[in-house]
Coordinates of C-alpha atoms and ligand atoms in Angstrom, one line a residue:
X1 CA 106.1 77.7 71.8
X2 CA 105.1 74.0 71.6
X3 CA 108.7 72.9 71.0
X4 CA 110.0 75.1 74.2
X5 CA 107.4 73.5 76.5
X6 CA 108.3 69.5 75.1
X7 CA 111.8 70.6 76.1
X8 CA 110.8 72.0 79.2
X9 CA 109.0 68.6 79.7
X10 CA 112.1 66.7 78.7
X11 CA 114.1 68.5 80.9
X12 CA 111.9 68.0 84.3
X13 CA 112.1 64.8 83.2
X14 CA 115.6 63.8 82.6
X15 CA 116.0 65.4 86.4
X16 CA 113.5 63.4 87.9
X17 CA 115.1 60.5 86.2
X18 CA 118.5 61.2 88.3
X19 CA 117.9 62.3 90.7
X20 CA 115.7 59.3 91.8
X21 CA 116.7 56.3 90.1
X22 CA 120.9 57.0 90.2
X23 CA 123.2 56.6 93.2
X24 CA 126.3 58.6 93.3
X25 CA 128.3 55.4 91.7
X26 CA 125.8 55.8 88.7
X27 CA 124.0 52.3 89.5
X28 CA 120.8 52.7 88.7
X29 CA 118.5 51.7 92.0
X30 CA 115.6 49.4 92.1
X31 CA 112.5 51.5 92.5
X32 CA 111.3 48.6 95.3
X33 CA 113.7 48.0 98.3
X34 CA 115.8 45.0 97.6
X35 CA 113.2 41.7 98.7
X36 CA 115.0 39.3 100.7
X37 CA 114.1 36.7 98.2
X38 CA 117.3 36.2 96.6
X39 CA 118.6 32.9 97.0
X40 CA 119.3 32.8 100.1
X41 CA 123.2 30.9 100.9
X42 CA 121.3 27.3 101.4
X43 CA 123.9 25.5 103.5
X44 CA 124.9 21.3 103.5
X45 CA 121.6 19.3 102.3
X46 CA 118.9 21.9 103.7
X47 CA 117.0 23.8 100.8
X48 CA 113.6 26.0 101.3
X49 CA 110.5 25.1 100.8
X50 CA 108.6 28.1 99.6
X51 CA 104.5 27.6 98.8
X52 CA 103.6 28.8 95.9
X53 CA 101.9 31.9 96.9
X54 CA 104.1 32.9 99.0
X55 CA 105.8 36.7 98.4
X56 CA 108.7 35.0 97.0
X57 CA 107.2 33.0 94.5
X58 CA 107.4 34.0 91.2
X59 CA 103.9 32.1 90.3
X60 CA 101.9 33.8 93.1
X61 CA 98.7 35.2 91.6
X62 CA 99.1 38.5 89.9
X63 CA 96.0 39.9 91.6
X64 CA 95.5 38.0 95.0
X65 CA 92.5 35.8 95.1
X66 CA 89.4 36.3 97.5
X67 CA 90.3 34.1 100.5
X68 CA 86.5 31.9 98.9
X69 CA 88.4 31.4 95.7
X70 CA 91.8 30.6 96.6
X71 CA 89.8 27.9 98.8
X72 CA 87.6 26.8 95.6
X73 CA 91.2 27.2 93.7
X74 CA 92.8 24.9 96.0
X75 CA 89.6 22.4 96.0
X76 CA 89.2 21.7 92.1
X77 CA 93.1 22.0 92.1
X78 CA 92.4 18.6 94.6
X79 CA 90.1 17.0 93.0
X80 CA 92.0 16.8 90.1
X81 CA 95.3 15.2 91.4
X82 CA 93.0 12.6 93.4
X83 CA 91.3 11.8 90.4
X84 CA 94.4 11.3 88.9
X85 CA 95.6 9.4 92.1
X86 CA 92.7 6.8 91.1
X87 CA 93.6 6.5 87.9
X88 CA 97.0 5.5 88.8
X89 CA 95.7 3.2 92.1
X90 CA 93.5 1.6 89.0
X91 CA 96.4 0.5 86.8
X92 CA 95.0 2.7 83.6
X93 CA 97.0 5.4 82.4
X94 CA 94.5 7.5 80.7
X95 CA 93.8 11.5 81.2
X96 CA 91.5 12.5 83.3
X97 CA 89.2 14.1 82.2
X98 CA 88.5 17.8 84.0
X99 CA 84.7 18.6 83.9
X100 CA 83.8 22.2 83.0
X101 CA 86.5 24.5 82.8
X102 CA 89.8 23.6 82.4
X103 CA 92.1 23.4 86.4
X104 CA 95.4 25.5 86.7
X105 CA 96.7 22.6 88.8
X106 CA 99.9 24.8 90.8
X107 CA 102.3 22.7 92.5
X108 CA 101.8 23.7 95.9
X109 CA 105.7 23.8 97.0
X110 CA 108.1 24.4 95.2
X111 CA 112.5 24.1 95.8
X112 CA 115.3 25.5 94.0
X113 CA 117.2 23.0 91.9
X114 CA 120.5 23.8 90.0
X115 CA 120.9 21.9 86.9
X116 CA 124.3 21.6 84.2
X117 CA 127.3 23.3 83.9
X118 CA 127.4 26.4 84.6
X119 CA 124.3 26.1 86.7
X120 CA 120.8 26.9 85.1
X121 CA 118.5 27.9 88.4
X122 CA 114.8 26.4 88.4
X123 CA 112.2 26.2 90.8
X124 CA 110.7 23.1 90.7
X125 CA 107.4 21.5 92.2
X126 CA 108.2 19.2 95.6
X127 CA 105.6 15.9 94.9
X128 CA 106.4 13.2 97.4
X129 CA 103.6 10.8 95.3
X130 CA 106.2 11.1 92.1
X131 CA 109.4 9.5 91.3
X132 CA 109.3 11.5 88.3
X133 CA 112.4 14.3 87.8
X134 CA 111.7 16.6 84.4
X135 CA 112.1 20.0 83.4
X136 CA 111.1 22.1 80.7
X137 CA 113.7 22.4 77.9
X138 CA 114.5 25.2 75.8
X139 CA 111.8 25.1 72.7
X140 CA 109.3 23.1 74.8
X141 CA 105.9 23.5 72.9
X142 CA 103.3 24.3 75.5
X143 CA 105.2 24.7 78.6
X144 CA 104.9 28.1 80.5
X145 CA 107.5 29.3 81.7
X146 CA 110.1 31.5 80.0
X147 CA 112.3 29.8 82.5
X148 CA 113.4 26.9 81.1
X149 CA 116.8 24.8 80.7
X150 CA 118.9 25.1 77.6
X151 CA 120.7 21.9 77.4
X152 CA 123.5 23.7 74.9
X153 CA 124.5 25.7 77.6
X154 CA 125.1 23.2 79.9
X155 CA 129.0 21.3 79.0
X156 CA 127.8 18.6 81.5
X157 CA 124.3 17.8 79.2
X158 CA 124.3 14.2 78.1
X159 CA 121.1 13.1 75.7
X160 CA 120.8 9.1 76.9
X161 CA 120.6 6.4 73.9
X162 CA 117.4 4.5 73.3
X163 CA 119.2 1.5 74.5
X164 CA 120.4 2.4 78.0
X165 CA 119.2 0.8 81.1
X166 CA 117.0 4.0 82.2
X167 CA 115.5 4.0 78.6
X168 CA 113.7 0.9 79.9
X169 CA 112.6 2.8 83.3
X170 CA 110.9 5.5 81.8
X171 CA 106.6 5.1 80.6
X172 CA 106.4 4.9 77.0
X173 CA 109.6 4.9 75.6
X174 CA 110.4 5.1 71.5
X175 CA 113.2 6.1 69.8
X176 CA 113.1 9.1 68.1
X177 CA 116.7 9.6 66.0
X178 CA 118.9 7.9 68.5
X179 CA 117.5 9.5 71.7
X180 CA 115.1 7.9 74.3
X181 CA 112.0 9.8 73.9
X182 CA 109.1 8.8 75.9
X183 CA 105.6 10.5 76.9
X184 CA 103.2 10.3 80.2
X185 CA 100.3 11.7 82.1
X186 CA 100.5 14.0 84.8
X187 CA 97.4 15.1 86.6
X188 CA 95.2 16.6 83.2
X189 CA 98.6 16.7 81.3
X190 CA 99.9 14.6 78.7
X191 CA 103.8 15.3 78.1
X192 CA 106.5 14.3 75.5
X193 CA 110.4 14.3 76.9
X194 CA 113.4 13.1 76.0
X195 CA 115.5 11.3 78.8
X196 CA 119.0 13.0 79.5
X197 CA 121.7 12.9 82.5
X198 CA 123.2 16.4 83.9
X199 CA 124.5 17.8 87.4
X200 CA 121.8 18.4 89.9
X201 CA 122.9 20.8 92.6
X202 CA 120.5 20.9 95.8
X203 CA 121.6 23.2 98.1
X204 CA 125.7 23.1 98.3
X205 CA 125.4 18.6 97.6
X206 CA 126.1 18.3 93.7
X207 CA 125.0 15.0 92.2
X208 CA 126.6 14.4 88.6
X209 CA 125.1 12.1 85.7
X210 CA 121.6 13.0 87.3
X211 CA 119.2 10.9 84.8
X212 CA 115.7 13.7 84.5
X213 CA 113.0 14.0 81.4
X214 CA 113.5 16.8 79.3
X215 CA 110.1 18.2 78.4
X216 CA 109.5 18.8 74.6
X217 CA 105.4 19.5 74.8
X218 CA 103.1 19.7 76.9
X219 CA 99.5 19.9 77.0
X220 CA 96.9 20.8 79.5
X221 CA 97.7 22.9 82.5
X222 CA 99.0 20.7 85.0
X223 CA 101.9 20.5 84.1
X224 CA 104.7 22.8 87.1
X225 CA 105.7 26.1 85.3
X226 CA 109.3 25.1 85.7
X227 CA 109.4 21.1 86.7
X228 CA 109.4 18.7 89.1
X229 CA 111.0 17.2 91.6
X230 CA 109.8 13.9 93.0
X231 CA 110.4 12.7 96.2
X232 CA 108.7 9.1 95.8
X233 CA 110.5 6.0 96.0
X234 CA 110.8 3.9 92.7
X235 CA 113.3 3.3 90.4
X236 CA 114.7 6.5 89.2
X237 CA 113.4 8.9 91.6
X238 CA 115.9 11.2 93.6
X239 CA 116.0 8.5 96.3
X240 CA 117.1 5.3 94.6
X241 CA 119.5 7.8 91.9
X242 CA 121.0 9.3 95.0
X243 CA 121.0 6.9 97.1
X244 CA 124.6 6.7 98.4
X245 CA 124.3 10.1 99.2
X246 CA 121.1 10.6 100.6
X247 CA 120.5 6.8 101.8
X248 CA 117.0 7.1 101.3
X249 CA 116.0 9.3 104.1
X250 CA 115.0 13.1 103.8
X251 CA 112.7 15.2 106.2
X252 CA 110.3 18.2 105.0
X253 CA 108.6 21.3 106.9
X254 CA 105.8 22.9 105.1
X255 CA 105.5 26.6 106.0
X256 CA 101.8 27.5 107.1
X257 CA 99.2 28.6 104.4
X258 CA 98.9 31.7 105.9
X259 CA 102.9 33.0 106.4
X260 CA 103.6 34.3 102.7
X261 CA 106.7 35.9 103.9
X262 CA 108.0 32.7 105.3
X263 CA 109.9 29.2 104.0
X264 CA 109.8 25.8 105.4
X265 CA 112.9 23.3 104.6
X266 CA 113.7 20.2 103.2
X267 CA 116.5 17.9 104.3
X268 CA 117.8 15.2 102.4
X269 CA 119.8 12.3 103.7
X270 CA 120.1 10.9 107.4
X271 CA 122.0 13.9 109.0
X272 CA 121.0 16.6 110.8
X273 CA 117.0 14.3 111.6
X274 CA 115.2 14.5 114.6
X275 CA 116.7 11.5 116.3
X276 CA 113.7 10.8 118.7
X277 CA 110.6 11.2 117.1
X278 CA 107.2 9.7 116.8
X279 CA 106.9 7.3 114.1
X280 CA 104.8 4.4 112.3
X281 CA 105.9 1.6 110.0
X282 CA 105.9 2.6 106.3
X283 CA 104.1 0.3 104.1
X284 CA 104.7 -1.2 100.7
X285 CA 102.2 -1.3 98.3
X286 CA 103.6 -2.8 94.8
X287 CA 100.7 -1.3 92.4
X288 CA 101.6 2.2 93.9
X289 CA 105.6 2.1 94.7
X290 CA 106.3 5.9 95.2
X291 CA 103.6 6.3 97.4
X292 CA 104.2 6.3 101.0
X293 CA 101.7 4.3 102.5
X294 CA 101.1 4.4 106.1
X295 CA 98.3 2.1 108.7
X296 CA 95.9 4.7 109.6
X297 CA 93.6 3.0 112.2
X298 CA 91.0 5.6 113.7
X299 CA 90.7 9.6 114.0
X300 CA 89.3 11.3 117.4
X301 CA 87.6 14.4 117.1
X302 CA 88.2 16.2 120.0
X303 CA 88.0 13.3 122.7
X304 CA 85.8 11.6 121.1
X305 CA 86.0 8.8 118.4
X306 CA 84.7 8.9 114.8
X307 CA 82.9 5.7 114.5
X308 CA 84.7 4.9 111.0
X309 CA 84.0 1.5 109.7
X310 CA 87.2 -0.4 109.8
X311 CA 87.4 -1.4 105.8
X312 CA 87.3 2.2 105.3
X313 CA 91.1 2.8 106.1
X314 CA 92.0 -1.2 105.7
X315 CA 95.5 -1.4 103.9
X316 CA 94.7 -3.9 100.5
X317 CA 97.9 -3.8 98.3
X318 CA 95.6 -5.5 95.4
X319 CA 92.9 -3.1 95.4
X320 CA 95.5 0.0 96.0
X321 CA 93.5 0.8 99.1
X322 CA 94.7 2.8 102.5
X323 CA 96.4 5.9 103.7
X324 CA 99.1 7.9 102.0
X325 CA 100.9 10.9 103.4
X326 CA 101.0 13.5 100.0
X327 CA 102.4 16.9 100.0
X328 CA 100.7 17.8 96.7
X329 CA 97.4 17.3 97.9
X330 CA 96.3 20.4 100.0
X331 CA 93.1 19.2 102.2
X332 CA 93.0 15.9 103.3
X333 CA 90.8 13.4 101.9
X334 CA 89.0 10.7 103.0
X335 CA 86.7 7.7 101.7
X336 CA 83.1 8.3 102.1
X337 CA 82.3 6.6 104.9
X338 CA 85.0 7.9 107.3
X339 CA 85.1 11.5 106.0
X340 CA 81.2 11.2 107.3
X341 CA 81.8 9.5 110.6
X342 CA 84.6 12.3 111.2
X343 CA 82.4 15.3 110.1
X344 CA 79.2 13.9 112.0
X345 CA 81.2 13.4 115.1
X346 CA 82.7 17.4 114.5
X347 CA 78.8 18.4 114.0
X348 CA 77.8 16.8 117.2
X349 CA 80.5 18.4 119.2
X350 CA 79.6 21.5 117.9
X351 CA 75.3 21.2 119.0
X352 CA 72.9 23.2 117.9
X353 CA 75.3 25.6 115.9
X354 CA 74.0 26.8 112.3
X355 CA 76.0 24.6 109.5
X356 CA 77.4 26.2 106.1
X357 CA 79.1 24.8 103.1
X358 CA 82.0 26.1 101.1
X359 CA 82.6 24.4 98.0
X360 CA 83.8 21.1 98.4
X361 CA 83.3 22.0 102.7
X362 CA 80.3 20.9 104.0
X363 CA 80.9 21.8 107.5
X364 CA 81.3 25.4 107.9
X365 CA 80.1 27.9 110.7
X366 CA 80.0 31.0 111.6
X367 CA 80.3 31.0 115.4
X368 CA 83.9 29.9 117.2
X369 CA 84.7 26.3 116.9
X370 CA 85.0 24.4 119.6
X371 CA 86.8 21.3 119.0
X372 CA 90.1 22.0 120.1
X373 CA 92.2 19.2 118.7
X374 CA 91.9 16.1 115.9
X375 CA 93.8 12.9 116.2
X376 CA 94.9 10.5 114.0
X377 CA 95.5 7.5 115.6
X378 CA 98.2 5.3 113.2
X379 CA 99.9 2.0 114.0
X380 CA 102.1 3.2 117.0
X381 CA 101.7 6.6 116.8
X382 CA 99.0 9.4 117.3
X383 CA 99.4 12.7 115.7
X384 CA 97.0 15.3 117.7
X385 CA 96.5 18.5 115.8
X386 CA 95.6 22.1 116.7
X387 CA 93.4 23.8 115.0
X388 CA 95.5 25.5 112.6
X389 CA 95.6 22.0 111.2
X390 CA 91.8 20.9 110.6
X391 CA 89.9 24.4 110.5
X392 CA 90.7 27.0 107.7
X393 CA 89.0 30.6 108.6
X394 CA 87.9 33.3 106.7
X395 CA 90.7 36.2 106.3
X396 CA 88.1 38.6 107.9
X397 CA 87.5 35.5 110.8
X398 CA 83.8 35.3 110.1
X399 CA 83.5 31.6 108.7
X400 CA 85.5 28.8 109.8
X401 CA 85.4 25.4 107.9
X402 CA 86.6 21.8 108.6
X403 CA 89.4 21.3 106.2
X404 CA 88.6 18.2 105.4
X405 CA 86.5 16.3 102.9
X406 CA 85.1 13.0 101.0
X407 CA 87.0 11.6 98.1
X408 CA 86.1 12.3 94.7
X409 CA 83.5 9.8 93.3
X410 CA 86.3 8.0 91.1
X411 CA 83.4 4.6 91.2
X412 CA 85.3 1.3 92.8
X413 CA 88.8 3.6 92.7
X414 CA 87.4 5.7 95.7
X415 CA 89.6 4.0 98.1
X416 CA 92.7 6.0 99.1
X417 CA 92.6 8.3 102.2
X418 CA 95.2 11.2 101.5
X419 CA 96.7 13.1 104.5
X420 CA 97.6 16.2 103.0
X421 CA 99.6 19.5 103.2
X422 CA 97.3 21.5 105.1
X423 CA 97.0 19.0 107.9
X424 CA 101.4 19.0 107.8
X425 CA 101.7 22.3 107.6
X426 CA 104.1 23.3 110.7
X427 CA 105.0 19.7 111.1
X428 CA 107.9 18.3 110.9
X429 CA 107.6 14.8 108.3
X430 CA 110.6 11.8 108.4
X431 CA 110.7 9.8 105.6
X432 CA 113.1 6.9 106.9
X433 CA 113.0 4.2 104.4
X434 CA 115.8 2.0 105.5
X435 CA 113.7 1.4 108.6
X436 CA 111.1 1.8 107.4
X437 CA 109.1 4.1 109.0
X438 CA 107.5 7.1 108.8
X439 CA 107.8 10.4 111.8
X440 CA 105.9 13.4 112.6
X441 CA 106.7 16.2 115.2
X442 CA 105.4 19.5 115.8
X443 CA 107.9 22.6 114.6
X444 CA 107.2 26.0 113.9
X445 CA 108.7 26.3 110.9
X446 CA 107.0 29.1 109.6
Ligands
NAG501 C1 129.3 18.6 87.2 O1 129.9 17.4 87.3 C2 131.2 17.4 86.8 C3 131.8 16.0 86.8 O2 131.5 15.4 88.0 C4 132.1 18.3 87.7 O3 133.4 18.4 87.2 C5 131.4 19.7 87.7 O4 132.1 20.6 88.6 C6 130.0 19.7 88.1 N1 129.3 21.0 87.9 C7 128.7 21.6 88.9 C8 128.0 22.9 88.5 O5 128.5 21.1 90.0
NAG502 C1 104.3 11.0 72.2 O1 103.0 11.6 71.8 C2 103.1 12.3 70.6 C3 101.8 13.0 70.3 O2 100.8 12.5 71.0 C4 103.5 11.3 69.5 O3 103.6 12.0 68.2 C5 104.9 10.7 69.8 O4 105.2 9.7 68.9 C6 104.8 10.1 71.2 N1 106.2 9.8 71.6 C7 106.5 8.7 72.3 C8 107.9 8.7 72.8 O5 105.7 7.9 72.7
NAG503 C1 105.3 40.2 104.6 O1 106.4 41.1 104.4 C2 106.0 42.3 103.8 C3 107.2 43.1 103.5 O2 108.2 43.0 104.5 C4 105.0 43.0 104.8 O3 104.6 44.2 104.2 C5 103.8 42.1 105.0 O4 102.9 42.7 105.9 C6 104.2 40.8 105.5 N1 103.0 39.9 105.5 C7 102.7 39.0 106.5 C8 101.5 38.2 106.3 O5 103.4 38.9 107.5
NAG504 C1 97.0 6.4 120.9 O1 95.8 6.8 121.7 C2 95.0 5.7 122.1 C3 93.8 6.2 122.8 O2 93.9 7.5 123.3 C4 95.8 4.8 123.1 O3 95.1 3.7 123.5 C5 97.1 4.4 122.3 O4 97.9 3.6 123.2 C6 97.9 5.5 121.8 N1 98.9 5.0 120.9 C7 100.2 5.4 121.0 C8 101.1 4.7 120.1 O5 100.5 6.2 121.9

C-alpha cells in the first residue's frame, strides 16, 4: 500500500517536472523569466555603472533593508571611508579603527572588467579617490567572493619580479620567492597581494600587460567582494597605465539611488564627452595625488547664502585641506563649520517647521520641504541642484532629510569637504586632466 502511493507520488511528480520545467527541444527553462541583466553588448569605451543594490547586482541585500537602515547602512558605511580619507590626508597609514560593530563597507558602484586570456568576468568597485587596481585571486584567504580570478587559467598571467619598476610603485613591497608581494590598508582592511600584469578588457578597448594586485588575504570587511577599479590619478592607476589610450580623460553617470532597474555609464578617454560643459579648474594637491581636488567657494541654500567661514573650504596642499569630488562616498560631507552654516540657513528657510534627526541627519521633517534648489558655487562654475540631489525621503514619503552632514571628528584631520555620490547622482561628471579641469551637467541617466 505504502509502496503504491510513493510511486503514485513519484509519478505526479516526474509529470510535474516535464511538463513545467522542459521545452519541446528538452532545454530545461529557468523557473524566473530570463532578467535583462546579462551583460549587455557594451559598445567602444562605454561600460555600465550599476549601484550595488540595484536588481542586477549580485551583492544586493538578500532581504531588502528598511529604507531607516539602508540610510544608517549607507551612514556608518561613510564614516568609515572618511575616517580613512583622514588617515590618508594625515600621512599615517594605520587601520582605522571601526567603533562597535564591525562596517560591511559595499562599494557603492560597481563595472564589469574582463581580465586574462580567455577572459575571467568580474565586477569590480568604481573609486575615483584610488589609483589602486586589485582583484581577488583564486585561494585568497578571507576574501568573499566565490568569484575570483584564477591566474592559471589565464595564458596572458604574468607574476612581476621583485625588481621591476612597478615593484617600487606599489606600498609595502617585499619579496616573497621571486615575486613582488606587498600589503596595504583599505578603509578597515588590511590586504596582502602579489603584483602581476594581464589583459584588461573594458567594454570592447583591450589593454594588454595591465599591471593590478593580486589579492592573497584579506582581513576586515572593506575590502569589494570581487575588486577594484580605481579611477584616481597617480602612478599606476588606470589613467597614467592607459594613458595613450584613454589620455587621461573619462566621464561617469551615476544612476539615481532610487532606479534599481537602471545603469549609469562610464566613458573612458576623450571621445564621445560633452564638448560644452560647465567646468572648474582641477587642483593638485601632492600629499593626496589621486584625489581630485576642486575650489569650492560658497553653497546657497535656496537663494540664499550659507554664511560659511572662508577657511572652512580654503584649498591648503600642506595640511591636505579643501574639496574633493568622490564617488565612493554616498552623502556629502562637510567640515564643521560649513555643514552648520548650510544646515542653519536650510532650518531657517524652512520656519517654524518641527526638526527630526536620522542617524547621522540632523535636519529631518516631516512636512514638504521647501527649499527648492542647493548651489555650490566653485571657481567658475555653479552647480544648482534639485531636490532629488540634497533631500532623501522616506519610501512611504513621510520624512524627508537633508542629505548632508558634518565630518567625522578625525581631531586636526577634519579638514576635507567631500562631494559625494548622492549629490552626482543623475549628473553627468568630466574628469579632463590634460586641461585640467573638472565638468558637471545635468543628464537623466537613470
Ligand atoms: C591579450 O593580449 C594578447 C597580447 O597582446 C592578445 O594577443 C590577446 O588577444 C589578448 N586577449 C584578450 C582576451 O583580449
Ligand atoms: C604582509 O602582512 C603579513 C601579515 O600581516 C606578513 O606576514 C607579510 O610578511 C606582509 N607582506 C608584505 C609584502 O609586507
Ligand atoms: C524593476 O523591474 C522589475 C521587473 O521588471 C519590476 O517588477 C519592478 O517594479 C521595477 N522596479 C522599479 C523601482 O522600477
Ligand atoms: C555663480 O553665481 C554667483 C551668484 O549668483 C554669480 O555672482 C557668479 O558669477 C556665478 N558664477 C558663474 C561662473 O556663473
Amino acid at each position: 500500500m505504502n509502496t503504491l502511493l510513493l510511486l503514485l507520488l513519484l509519478l505526479i511528480v516526474v509529470i510535474l517536472f516535464f511538463s513545467v520545467s522542459i521545452n519541446g527541444n528538452g532545454v530545461i527553462n529557468e523557473e524566473t523569466p530570463k532578467s535583462s541583466c546579462e551583460i549587455q553588448a557594451e559598445q567602444g569605451s562605454n561600460l555600465e555603472i550599476i549601484n550595488v543594490n540595484s536588481r542586477c547586482s549580485p551583492f544586493r541585500p538578500k532581504t531588502p533593508l528598511s529604507w531607516e537602515d539602508s540610510v544608517l547602512q549607507m551612514q556608518s558605511n561613510d564614516k568609515a571611508r572618511l575616517l580613512y580619507f583622514s588617515s590618508l590626508v594625515a600621512g599615517r597609514s594605520i587601520v582605522p579603527i571601526a567603533s562597535g560593530r564591525a562596517v560591511t563597507q559595499n562599494p557603492t558602484y560597481i563595472v564589469r572588467a574582463r581580465i586574462g586570456t580567455p577572459a575571467q568576468t568580474l565586477l569590480m568597485a568604481l573609486d575615483t579617490s584610488n589609483d589602486a587596481a586589485w582583484i581577488p585571486c583564486t585561494g585568497c584567504v578571507g576574501c568573499t567572493s566565490s568569484t575570483a580570478y584564477d591566474p592559471l587559467k589565464s595564458s596572458t598571467y604574468k607574476p612581476l619580479p621583485c625588481g621591476s619598476p612597478q615593484c617600487n610603485q606599489v606600498p609595502n613591497p617585499s619579496c616573497g620567492g621571486s615575486s613582488c608581494g606587498f600589503n596595504f590598508t583599505y578603509g578597515s582592511s588590511l590586504v596582502a597581494a602579489t603584483l602581476i600584469q594581464d589583459n584588461i578588457t573594458l567594454a570592447s578597448d583591450s589593454v594588454s600587460g595591465y599591471t593590478l594586485g593580486c589579492i592573497q588575504k584579506a582581513t576586515g570587511s572593506s575590502v569589494p567582494a570581487q575588486g577594484l577599479l580605481g579611477l584616481g590619478r597617480g602612478p599606476l592607476s588606470l589613467l597614467s597605465q592607459t594613458n595613450s589610450l584613454y589620455k587621461s580623460t573619462f566621464s561617469y553617470c551615476l544612476p539615481g539611488y532610487k532606479s534599481i532597474n537602471f545603469s549609469g555609464s562610464l566613458r573612458l578617454g576623450p571621445n564621445s564627452q560633452p564638448i560644452k560643459i560647465k567646468s572648474t579648474p582641477l587642483l593638485k594637491n601632492p600629499r593626496r595625488s589621486s584625489f581630485y581636488y576642486v575650489n569650492l567657494l560658497a553653497i546657497k541654500v535656496g537663494k540664499g547664502l550659507a554664511k560659511v567661514p572662508p577657511t572652512a573650504f580654503a584649498f591648503d596642499p600642506n595640511t591636505g585641506a579643501g574639496t574633493v569630488f568622490d564617488s565612493g562616498t554616498v552623502f556629502t560631507s562637510l567640515v564643521k563649520p560649513a555643514y552648520t552654516a548650510v544646515r542653519d540657513e536650510f532650518r531657517r528657510r524652512m520656519g517654524k517647521a518641527t526638526i527630526s534627526s536620522l542617524g547621522g541627519f540632523d535636519t529631518c521633517y516631516t512636512v514638504p520641504i521647501t527649499v527648492p534648489t542647493l548651489t555650490f558655487m566653485f571657481t567658475g562654475m555653479n552647480v544648482t541642484l534639485p531636490q532629488d540631489n540634497f533631500i532623501i525621503r522616506s519610501s512611504a514619503g513621510t520624512t524627508s532629510c537633508l542629505a548632508m552632514a558634518a565630518a567625522p571628528d578625525a581631531g586636526v584631520n577634519s579638514v576635507l569637504n567631500v562631494i559625494a555620490s548622492f549629490q552626482q547622482q543623475n549628473h553627468r561628471i568630466l574628469i579632463d586632466v590634460p586641461n585640467s579641469r573638472l565638468g558637471v551637467a545635468r543628464e537623466t541617466c537613470s
